[in-house]
Short mmCIF file of C-alpha atoms and ligand atoms in Angstrom, two decimals:
data_model
loop_
_atom_site.label_atom_id
_atom_site.label_comp_id
_atom_site.label_asym_id
_atom_site.label_seq_id
_atom_site.Cartn_x
_atom_site.Cartn_y
_atom_site.Cartn_z
CA UNK A 1 6.81 52.30 -30.12
CA UNK A 2 3.47 51.98 -26.97
CA UNK A 3 4.02 48.02 -25.64
CA UNK A 4 -0.36 46.75 -27.33
CA UNK A 5 -1.54 43.59 -25.33
CA UNK A 6 -5.22 42.32 -27.15
CA UNK A 7 -7.01 39.64 -26.01
CA UNK A 8 -10.43 37.91 -25.87
CA UNK A 9 -12.62 39.51 -22.52
CA UNK A 10 -13.36 36.47 -21.04
CA UNK A 11 -12.44 32.21 -21.84
CA UNK A 12 -13.43 29.55 -20.74
CA UNK A 13 -12.22 25.76 -20.98
CA UNK A 14 -13.24 22.95 -20.22
CA UNK A 15 -15.12 19.39 -19.70
CA UNK A 16 -19.16 20.04 -21.02
CA UNK A 17 -18.50 23.54 -21.26
CA UNK A 18 -20.86 24.00 -23.76
CA UNK A 19 -23.53 23.95 -20.72
CA UNK A 20 -22.40 26.54 -19.36
CA UNK A 21 -22.44 29.15 -21.82
CA UNK A 22 -25.71 30.73 -21.76
CA UNK A 23 -24.64 31.35 -18.26
CA UNK A 24 -20.73 32.08 -19.68
CA UNK A 25 -22.66 34.96 -21.70
CA UNK A 26 -24.90 35.90 -18.98
CA UNK A 27 -21.37 37.03 -16.37
CA UNK A 28 -20.68 39.08 -19.35
CA UNK A 29 -23.77 40.98 -19.11
CA UNK A 30 -25.07 40.22 -22.52
CA UNK A 31 -28.32 39.10 -22.94
CA UNK A 32 -30.66 37.22 -25.54
CA UNK A 33 -31.42 36.97 -28.52
CA UNK A 34 -28.57 35.01 -30.02
CA UNK A 35 -28.44 33.73 -33.49
CA UNK A 36 -26.25 30.57 -33.32
CA UNK A 37 -23.86 30.12 -36.43
CA UNK A 38 -23.43 26.10 -36.40
CA UNK A 39 -21.22 23.82 -38.53
CA UNK A 40 -23.47 20.69 -39.30
CA UNK A 41 -21.22 18.44 -37.05
CA UNK A 42 -21.24 21.39 -34.29
CA UNK A 43 -25.27 21.45 -34.13
CA UNK A 44 -25.39 17.41 -34.09
CA UNK A 45 -23.57 17.46 -31.36
CA UNK A 46 -24.24 20.10 -29.38
CA UNK A 47 -27.66 21.11 -30.25
CA UNK A 48 -29.80 19.56 -27.40
CA UNK A 49 -26.87 21.24 -24.97
CA UNK A 50 -28.12 24.51 -25.97
CA UNK A 51 -31.56 24.27 -25.77
CA UNK A 52 -30.93 23.87 -21.82
CA UNK A 53 -28.29 26.27 -21.90
CA UNK A 54 -29.91 28.82 -22.74
CA UNK A 55 -33.72 28.46 -22.13
CA UNK A 56 -32.03 27.98 -18.34
CA UNK A 57 -30.52 31.42 -19.17
CA UNK A 58 -33.80 32.60 -20.41
CA UNK A 59 -32.49 33.67 -23.63
CA UNK A 60 -34.04 33.31 -26.71
CA UNK A 61 -31.95 32.04 -29.59
CA UNK A 62 -32.05 30.75 -33.80
CA UNK A 63 -29.91 28.59 -35.26
CA UNK A 64 -28.23 29.03 -39.11
CA UNK A 65 -26.62 26.34 -40.49
CA UNK A 66 -23.09 27.39 -42.12
CA UNK A 67 -22.49 26.32 -46.03
CA UNK A 68 -19.35 25.58 -46.87
CA UNK A 69 -16.87 28.45 -47.25
CA UNK A 70 -16.71 32.24 -45.30
CA UNK A 71 -17.35 34.40 -48.44
CA UNK A 72 -18.86 37.89 -48.59
CA UNK A 73 -22.01 36.10 -49.25
CA UNK A 74 -22.08 33.92 -46.38
CA UNK A 75 -21.17 36.55 -44.21
CA UNK A 76 -24.36 38.38 -45.89
CA UNK A 77 -26.35 35.07 -45.52
CA UNK A 78 -25.37 35.15 -41.22
CA UNK A 79 -26.21 38.71 -40.84
CA UNK A 80 -29.63 38.28 -42.46
CA UNK A 81 -30.17 35.61 -39.48
CA UNK A 82 -28.43 37.39 -36.98
CA UNK A 83 -31.46 41.19 -38.30
CA UNK A 84 -34.32 38.20 -38.65
CA UNK A 85 -33.70 36.89 -34.90
CA UNK A 86 -33.52 40.47 -33.75
CA UNK A 87 -30.23 38.68 -32.06
CA UNK A 88 -28.10 40.64 -29.90
CA UNK A 89 -25.04 38.42 -29.80
CA UNK A 90 -23.41 36.37 -32.41
CA UNK A 91 -22.12 32.39 -31.76
CA UNK A 92 -19.62 30.79 -33.87
CA UNK A 93 -19.65 27.00 -33.43
CA UNK A 94 -17.53 24.69 -35.83
CA UNK A 95 -14.08 25.56 -37.07
CA UNK A 96 -12.23 27.83 -38.05
CA UNK A 97 -14.15 29.31 -41.57
CA UNK A 98 -17.61 29.55 -39.08
CA UNK A 99 -16.09 31.38 -36.39
CA UNK A 100 -14.35 33.78 -39.28
CA UNK A 101 -17.79 34.44 -40.77
CA UNK A 102 -19.30 34.48 -36.94
CA UNK A 103 -16.76 37.68 -36.43
CA UNK A 104 -16.64 39.21 -40.28
CA UNK A 105 -20.64 39.09 -39.78
CA UNK A 106 -20.79 40.58 -35.48
CA UNK A 107 -18.45 43.49 -36.46
CA UNK A 108 -20.72 44.44 -39.40
CA UNK A 109 -23.69 44.58 -36.82
CA UNK A 110 -21.57 45.94 -34.24
CA UNK A 111 -22.48 43.16 -32.56
CA UNK A 112 -20.91 40.98 -29.50
CA UNK A 113 -18.91 37.91 -30.64
CA UNK A 114 -19.14 34.42 -29.16
CA UNK A 115 -16.70 32.02 -30.32
CA UNK A 116 -16.97 28.25 -29.33
CA UNK A 117 -14.44 26.11 -31.55
CA UNK A 118 -15.15 22.26 -32.10
CA UNK A 119 -11.70 21.91 -33.46
CA UNK A 120 -8.40 22.77 -31.60
CA UNK A 121 -6.71 22.72 -35.28
CA UNK A 122 -5.62 26.52 -35.05
CA UNK A 123 -4.82 29.00 -33.22
CA UNK A 124 -7.27 31.77 -35.01
CA UNK A 125 -10.08 31.03 -32.03
CA UNK A 126 -8.99 33.70 -29.29
CA UNK A 127 -8.09 36.64 -32.50
CA UNK A 128 -9.65 39.71 -33.71
CA UNK A 129 -9.42 38.35 -37.41
CA UNK A 130 -11.10 36.92 -40.52
CA UNK A 131 -10.37 35.62 -43.29
CA UNK A 132 -12.36 35.87 -46.17
CA UNK A 133 -12.16 33.66 -48.78
CA UNK A 134 -14.02 33.21 -52.62
CA UNK A 135 -17.00 31.18 -53.28
CA UNK A 136 -14.84 28.77 -54.30
CA UNK A 137 -12.59 28.56 -51.49
CA UNK A 138 -9.75 30.89 -52.47
CA UNK A 139 -7.97 33.12 -50.23
CA UNK A 140 -9.94 37.10 -50.57
CA UNK A 141 -8.50 39.14 -47.77
CA UNK A 142 -7.77 39.91 -43.99
CA UNK A 143 -10.08 42.05 -42.23
CA UNK A 144 -9.04 43.05 -38.52
CA UNK A 145 -10.59 43.85 -35.87
CA UNK A 146 -10.78 46.38 -33.22
CA UNK A 147 -11.87 44.08 -30.71
CA UNK A 148 -10.99 40.49 -29.81
CA UNK A 149 -14.13 38.14 -29.00
CA UNK A 150 -16.21 39.02 -25.77
CA UNK A 151 -16.08 35.26 -25.29
CA UNK A 152 -13.98 32.09 -26.18
CA UNK A 153 -15.54 28.54 -24.63
CA UNK A 154 -13.62 25.75 -25.78
CA UNK A 155 -15.80 22.36 -24.60
CA UNK A 156 -13.18 19.38 -24.61
CA UNK A 157 -15.54 16.88 -24.43
CA UNK A 158 -15.97 18.39 -27.73
CA UNK A 159 -11.94 18.23 -29.23
CA UNK A 160 -11.90 15.16 -27.73
CA UNK A 161 -14.36 13.72 -30.03
CA UNK A 162 -12.90 15.62 -33.25
CA UNK A 163 -10.29 13.46 -35.14
CA UNK A 164 -6.66 13.64 -33.52
CA UNK A 165 -5.23 15.48 -36.98
CA UNK A 166 -7.07 18.48 -35.62
CA UNK A 167 -4.90 18.61 -32.71
CA UNK A 168 -1.77 17.32 -34.59
CA UNK A 169 -2.15 20.52 -36.56
CA UNK A 170 -3.10 22.88 -33.68
CA UNK A 171 -0.17 21.58 -32.02
CA UNK A 172 2.06 22.03 -35.42
CA UNK A 173 0.65 26.38 -35.53
CA UNK A 174 1.35 26.64 -31.36
CA UNK A 175 4.84 25.22 -32.44
CA UNK A 176 5.86 28.29 -34.77
CA UNK A 177 4.70 30.63 -31.71
CA UNK A 178 7.66 30.86 -29.67
CA UNK A 179 9.93 31.41 -32.53
CA UNK A 180 7.90 33.77 -34.73
CA UNK A 181 7.32 35.68 -31.43
CA UNK A 182 11.08 35.95 -30.37
CA UNK A 183 12.11 37.06 -33.68
CA UNK A 184 9.74 39.80 -33.92
CA UNK A 185 11.26 41.04 -29.51
CA UNK A 186 14.90 41.03 -31.28
CA UNK A 187 13.66 43.11 -35.13
CA UNK A 188 11.67 45.83 -32.13
CA UNK A 189 8.51 44.92 -34.82
CA UNK A 190 5.41 45.41 -34.03
CA UNK A 191 2.64 42.94 -33.33
CA UNK A 192 -1.06 41.91 -35.10
CA UNK A 193 -2.52 45.00 -33.49
CA UNK A 194 0.02 47.32 -33.80
CA UNK A 195 2.07 47.76 -30.74
CA UNK A 196 5.19 46.33 -29.47
CA UNK A 197 5.17 43.13 -27.78
CA UNK A 198 4.97 42.73 -24.12
CA UNK A 199 6.62 40.40 -21.20
CA UNK A 200 3.33 39.07 -21.25
CA UNK A 201 2.54 37.89 -25.08
CA UNK A 202 6.50 36.17 -25.24
CA UNK A 203 5.94 34.49 -21.70
CA UNK A 204 3.00 33.10 -22.75
CA UNK A 205 4.50 31.91 -26.49
CA UNK A 206 7.37 30.34 -23.98
CA UNK A 207 4.86 28.33 -22.08
CA UNK A 208 2.94 27.46 -25.26
CA UNK A 209 6.42 25.75 -26.35
CA UNK A 210 7.32 24.38 -22.96
CA UNK A 211 3.86 22.54 -22.94
CA UNK A 212 4.11 20.73 -26.43
CA UNK A 213 7.13 19.22 -25.63
CA UNK A 214 5.67 18.44 -22.20
CA UNK A 215 1.53 16.93 -22.65
CA UNK A 216 2.40 16.99 -26.66
CA UNK A 217 2.56 13.27 -26.06
CA UNK A 218 -0.12 12.19 -24.43
CA UNK A 219 -2.82 14.33 -25.29
CA UNK A 220 -2.67 13.36 -28.60
CA UNK A 221 -3.08 9.46 -27.00
CA UNK A 222 -5.93 10.74 -25.16
CA UNK A 223 -7.00 12.53 -28.30
CA UNK A 224 -7.02 9.00 -30.02
CA UNK A 225 -8.83 7.81 -27.28
CA UNK A 226 -11.45 10.07 -27.00
CA UNK A 227 -10.69 11.09 -23.68
CA UNK A 228 -10.67 14.42 -21.95
CA UNK A 229 -7.50 14.26 -19.40
CA UNK A 230 -5.27 16.93 -17.86
CA UNK A 231 -3.17 16.95 -20.80
CA UNK A 232 -5.67 17.16 -23.28
CA UNK A 233 -6.49 20.40 -21.59
CA UNK A 234 -3.10 21.63 -21.20
CA UNK A 235 -2.15 21.45 -24.97
CA UNK A 236 -5.86 22.99 -26.17
CA UNK A 237 -4.90 25.62 -23.68
CA UNK A 238 -1.51 25.96 -25.72
CA UNK A 239 -3.20 25.39 -29.10
CA UNK A 240 -6.10 28.10 -28.23
CA UNK A 241 -4.95 30.12 -26.04
CA UNK A 242 -1.36 30.28 -24.97
CA UNK A 243 -0.60 30.05 -28.96
CA UNK A 244 -3.51 32.38 -30.03
CA UNK A 245 -2.45 35.91 -27.15
CA UNK A 246 1.13 34.73 -27.74
CA UNK A 247 0.43 35.25 -32.22
CA UNK A 248 -1.89 38.03 -32.01
CA UNK A 249 -0.17 39.89 -29.02
CA UNK A 250 4.13 39.20 -29.89
CA UNK A 251 3.85 38.96 -33.63
CA UNK A 252 4.15 36.56 -36.74
CA UNK A 253 7.86 36.10 -38.51
CA UNK A 254 9.02 33.36 -40.93
CA UNK A 255 7.30 30.38 -40.35
CA UNK A 256 4.04 31.65 -41.39
CA UNK A 257 5.56 33.87 -44.31
CA UNK A 258 6.52 29.94 -45.52
CA UNK A 259 3.52 28.75 -44.64
CA UNK A 260 1.61 31.18 -48.02
CA UNK A 261 4.44 30.14 -50.16
CA UNK A 262 3.45 27.27 -49.82
CA UNK A 263 0.65 27.60 -50.31
CA UNK A 264 1.53 28.55 -54.02
CA UNK A 265 2.31 25.12 -54.95
CA UNK A 266 -1.36 23.13 -54.81
CA UNK A 267 -0.01 19.81 -54.25
CA UNK A 268 0.21 21.40 -50.45
CA UNK A 269 -3.23 21.94 -50.51
CA UNK A 270 -4.29 18.69 -48.92
CA UNK A 271 -2.50 19.62 -45.42
CA UNK A 272 -3.41 21.91 -43.24
CA UNK A 273 -2.62 24.84 -41.69
CA UNK A 274 -0.40 23.88 -38.88
CA UNK A 275 1.09 20.91 -40.97
CA UNK A 276 2.49 23.49 -43.20
CA UNK A 277 3.35 25.48 -40.33
CA UNK A 278 5.12 23.09 -38.59
CA UNK A 279 7.68 22.87 -41.74
CA UNK A 280 7.77 26.71 -42.07
CA UNK A 281 9.24 26.92 -38.92
CA UNK A 282 12.34 24.52 -39.54
CA UNK A 283 12.71 26.33 -42.44
CA UNK A 284 12.41 29.44 -40.04
CA UNK A 285 14.99 28.20 -37.47
CA UNK A 286 17.41 27.36 -40.75
CA UNK A 287 17.55 30.29 -41.77
CA UNK A 288 18.12 31.69 -38.78
CA UNK A 289 20.92 29.53 -38.32
CA UNK A 290 20.21 27.92 -35.17
CA UNK A 291 22.60 25.30 -33.42
CA UNK A 292 22.42 21.92 -33.74
CA UNK A 293 20.04 21.86 -30.23
CA UNK A 294 17.92 23.98 -30.68
CA UNK A 295 16.65 22.28 -34.38
CA UNK A 296 16.77 18.70 -32.60
CA UNK A 297 13.96 19.99 -30.27
CA UNK A 298 12.07 20.95 -32.43
CA UNK A 299 12.84 17.74 -35.30
CA UNK A 300 12.07 15.47 -32.60
CA UNK A 301 8.88 16.82 -31.10
CA UNK A 302 7.69 16.82 -34.79
CA UNK A 303 8.06 13.50 -34.55
CA UNK A 304 6.72 12.43 -31.74
CA UNK A 305 3.71 13.37 -32.60
CA UNK A 306 3.84 13.31 -36.23
CA UNK A 307 4.23 16.00 -37.93
CA UNK A 308 5.88 17.42 -41.36
CA UNK A 309 9.20 17.15 -41.35
CA UNK A 310 10.38 17.49 -44.72
CA UNK A 311 9.09 18.89 -48.24
CA UNK A 312 7.35 15.01 -48.62
CA UNK A 313 5.23 15.61 -45.93
CA UNK A 314 3.27 17.86 -47.12
CA UNK A 315 3.29 16.76 -50.71
CA UNK A 316 6.39 18.44 -52.87
CA UNK A 317 8.67 14.72 -52.68
CA UNK A 318 11.27 16.35 -55.03
CA UNK A 319 10.16 20.05 -56.53
CA UNK A 320 11.47 21.71 -59.33
CA UNK A 321 13.57 24.91 -59.16
CA UNK A 322 10.62 26.66 -60.60
CA UNK A 323 8.05 25.56 -58.20
CA UNK A 324 10.61 26.34 -55.29
CA UNK A 325 11.26 29.60 -56.90
CA UNK A 326 7.91 30.90 -56.23
CA UNK A 327 7.35 29.18 -53.27
CA UNK A 328 9.96 31.62 -52.28
CA UNK A 329 8.64 34.28 -54.12
CA UNK A 330 5.67 34.62 -52.40
CA UNK A 331 6.86 33.88 -48.94
CA UNK A 332 9.08 37.26 -49.26
CA UNK A 333 5.84 39.09 -50.99
CA UNK A 334 5.78 43.05 -50.01
CA UNK A 335 4.10 43.36 -46.46
CA UNK A 336 4.90 38.84 -45.95
CA UNK A 337 5.76 38.81 -41.50
CA UNK A 338 9.09 37.47 -42.78
CA UNK A 339 10.51 40.72 -42.72
CA UNK A 340 9.59 41.02 -39.19
CA UNK A 341 13.03 39.00 -38.88
CA UNK A 342 15.88 40.95 -37.61
CA UNK A 343 17.94 40.74 -40.47
CA UNK A 344 16.58 41.06 -44.51
CA UNK A 345 15.48 38.01 -45.62
CA UNK A 346 16.01 37.35 -49.89
CA UNK A 347 13.64 34.93 -51.74
CA UNK A 348 16.93 33.03 -52.74
CA UNK A 349 17.43 32.46 -48.57
CA UNK A 350 14.15 30.92 -48.33
CA UNK A 351 14.90 28.47 -51.11
CA UNK A 352 18.00 27.68 -49.80
CA UNK A 353 16.84 27.36 -46.14
CA UNK A 354 13.79 25.28 -47.72
CA UNK A 355 15.98 22.99 -49.07
CA UNK A 356 17.92 23.03 -45.75
CA UNK A 357 15.02 22.27 -43.65
CA UNK A 358 14.41 19.67 -45.75
CA UNK A 359 17.08 17.83 -45.54
CA UNK A 360 17.73 17.93 -42.14
CA UNK A 361 14.26 16.33 -42.18
CA UNK A 362 14.84 13.66 -44.17
CA UNK A 363 18.36 13.20 -42.45
CA UNK A 364 16.55 12.30 -39.31
CA UNK A 365 13.88 10.50 -40.67
CA UNK A 366 16.58 8.89 -42.16
CA UNK A 367 18.53 8.04 -38.88
CA UNK A 368 15.09 6.98 -37.58
CA UNK A 369 14.35 4.12 -39.47
CA UNK A 370 18.25 3.18 -39.25
CA UNK A 371 17.18 3.20 -35.20
CA UNK A 372 19.25 5.74 -34.76
CA UNK A 373 16.98 8.61 -34.42
CA UNK A 374 14.55 9.23 -30.95
CA UNK A 375 10.99 9.02 -30.16
CA UNK A 376 10.12 8.44 -34.26
CA UNK A 377 6.68 5.99 -34.28
ZN1 ZN M 401 -1.45 30.15 -37.85
#
């Protein structure tokens, strides 16, 4: 099997990076007209910066306000607007659904795509895939593209203005990366791009985890005060770039399948992707029979930034056996990345690991409230 590593052509991050958006697009040899697909909040925050940067770069542009859902109808609407604007580049600015729709429309029209995430809540912005939903918000399909985005530009001023819960969720998504990458490397399975992992992808996943441990708490404090600090910059890079390249070019394993299983339970819907992935990470460690030290390191981190470590913390206090079995069945469906684990995984193993992780998490919280735990606020 060949090793394959895949990434955006350019990644740009920093305070007020939006002011350089036009210049960054030009530096790739791309030019207008542009279609900017914008979440309403992105439009409010960035309309003036876009006018200035695109004017300076001599780029005509049109703005389309994104609807609520990344559905087939919404993707068609983006394509229509791009055609009407004679767009040569599609720019998405907002959360994951906006970027997914921009990517899907650009791929259909064979146009370059620029992703400007306004929250650091998951590792999707750098990836070459979109998740498509029905109008009602039910998962419909994944689309995987031949190319990653041409440019990912992250303005950390904008990230710092967003509610801190998004940053926490991004850390939950990033928490899984190294454990899933290690499982994929051990099992010598194909990554998301159809090749074996590279040392580069694994090194990024390892750095991602180290960054979370070192900077997570400081970054969260900065986000709470809406300040851009070096720690916040490092965590935004970990959540977006390191985790993104790590998952795509090393691979996913049990943690994300447990997340998918949890989505089978309606009570978990109010919880963000990364929050469920964080609990899935703990389940993966239990499933793999990892030692106390490794598990406690993850618990300590999760507690320090407020990520879930029990079923109750993802909306499932005391699930009955039927619900647990349906979660485990969904997590082990054919094609799920849990089968990248370097040993066969059955639904009953997953159900037991979920209960095991929940017990460990509850034990940790109980010892923390009695004063024996560490790092819990
Ligand atoms: Zn994820």
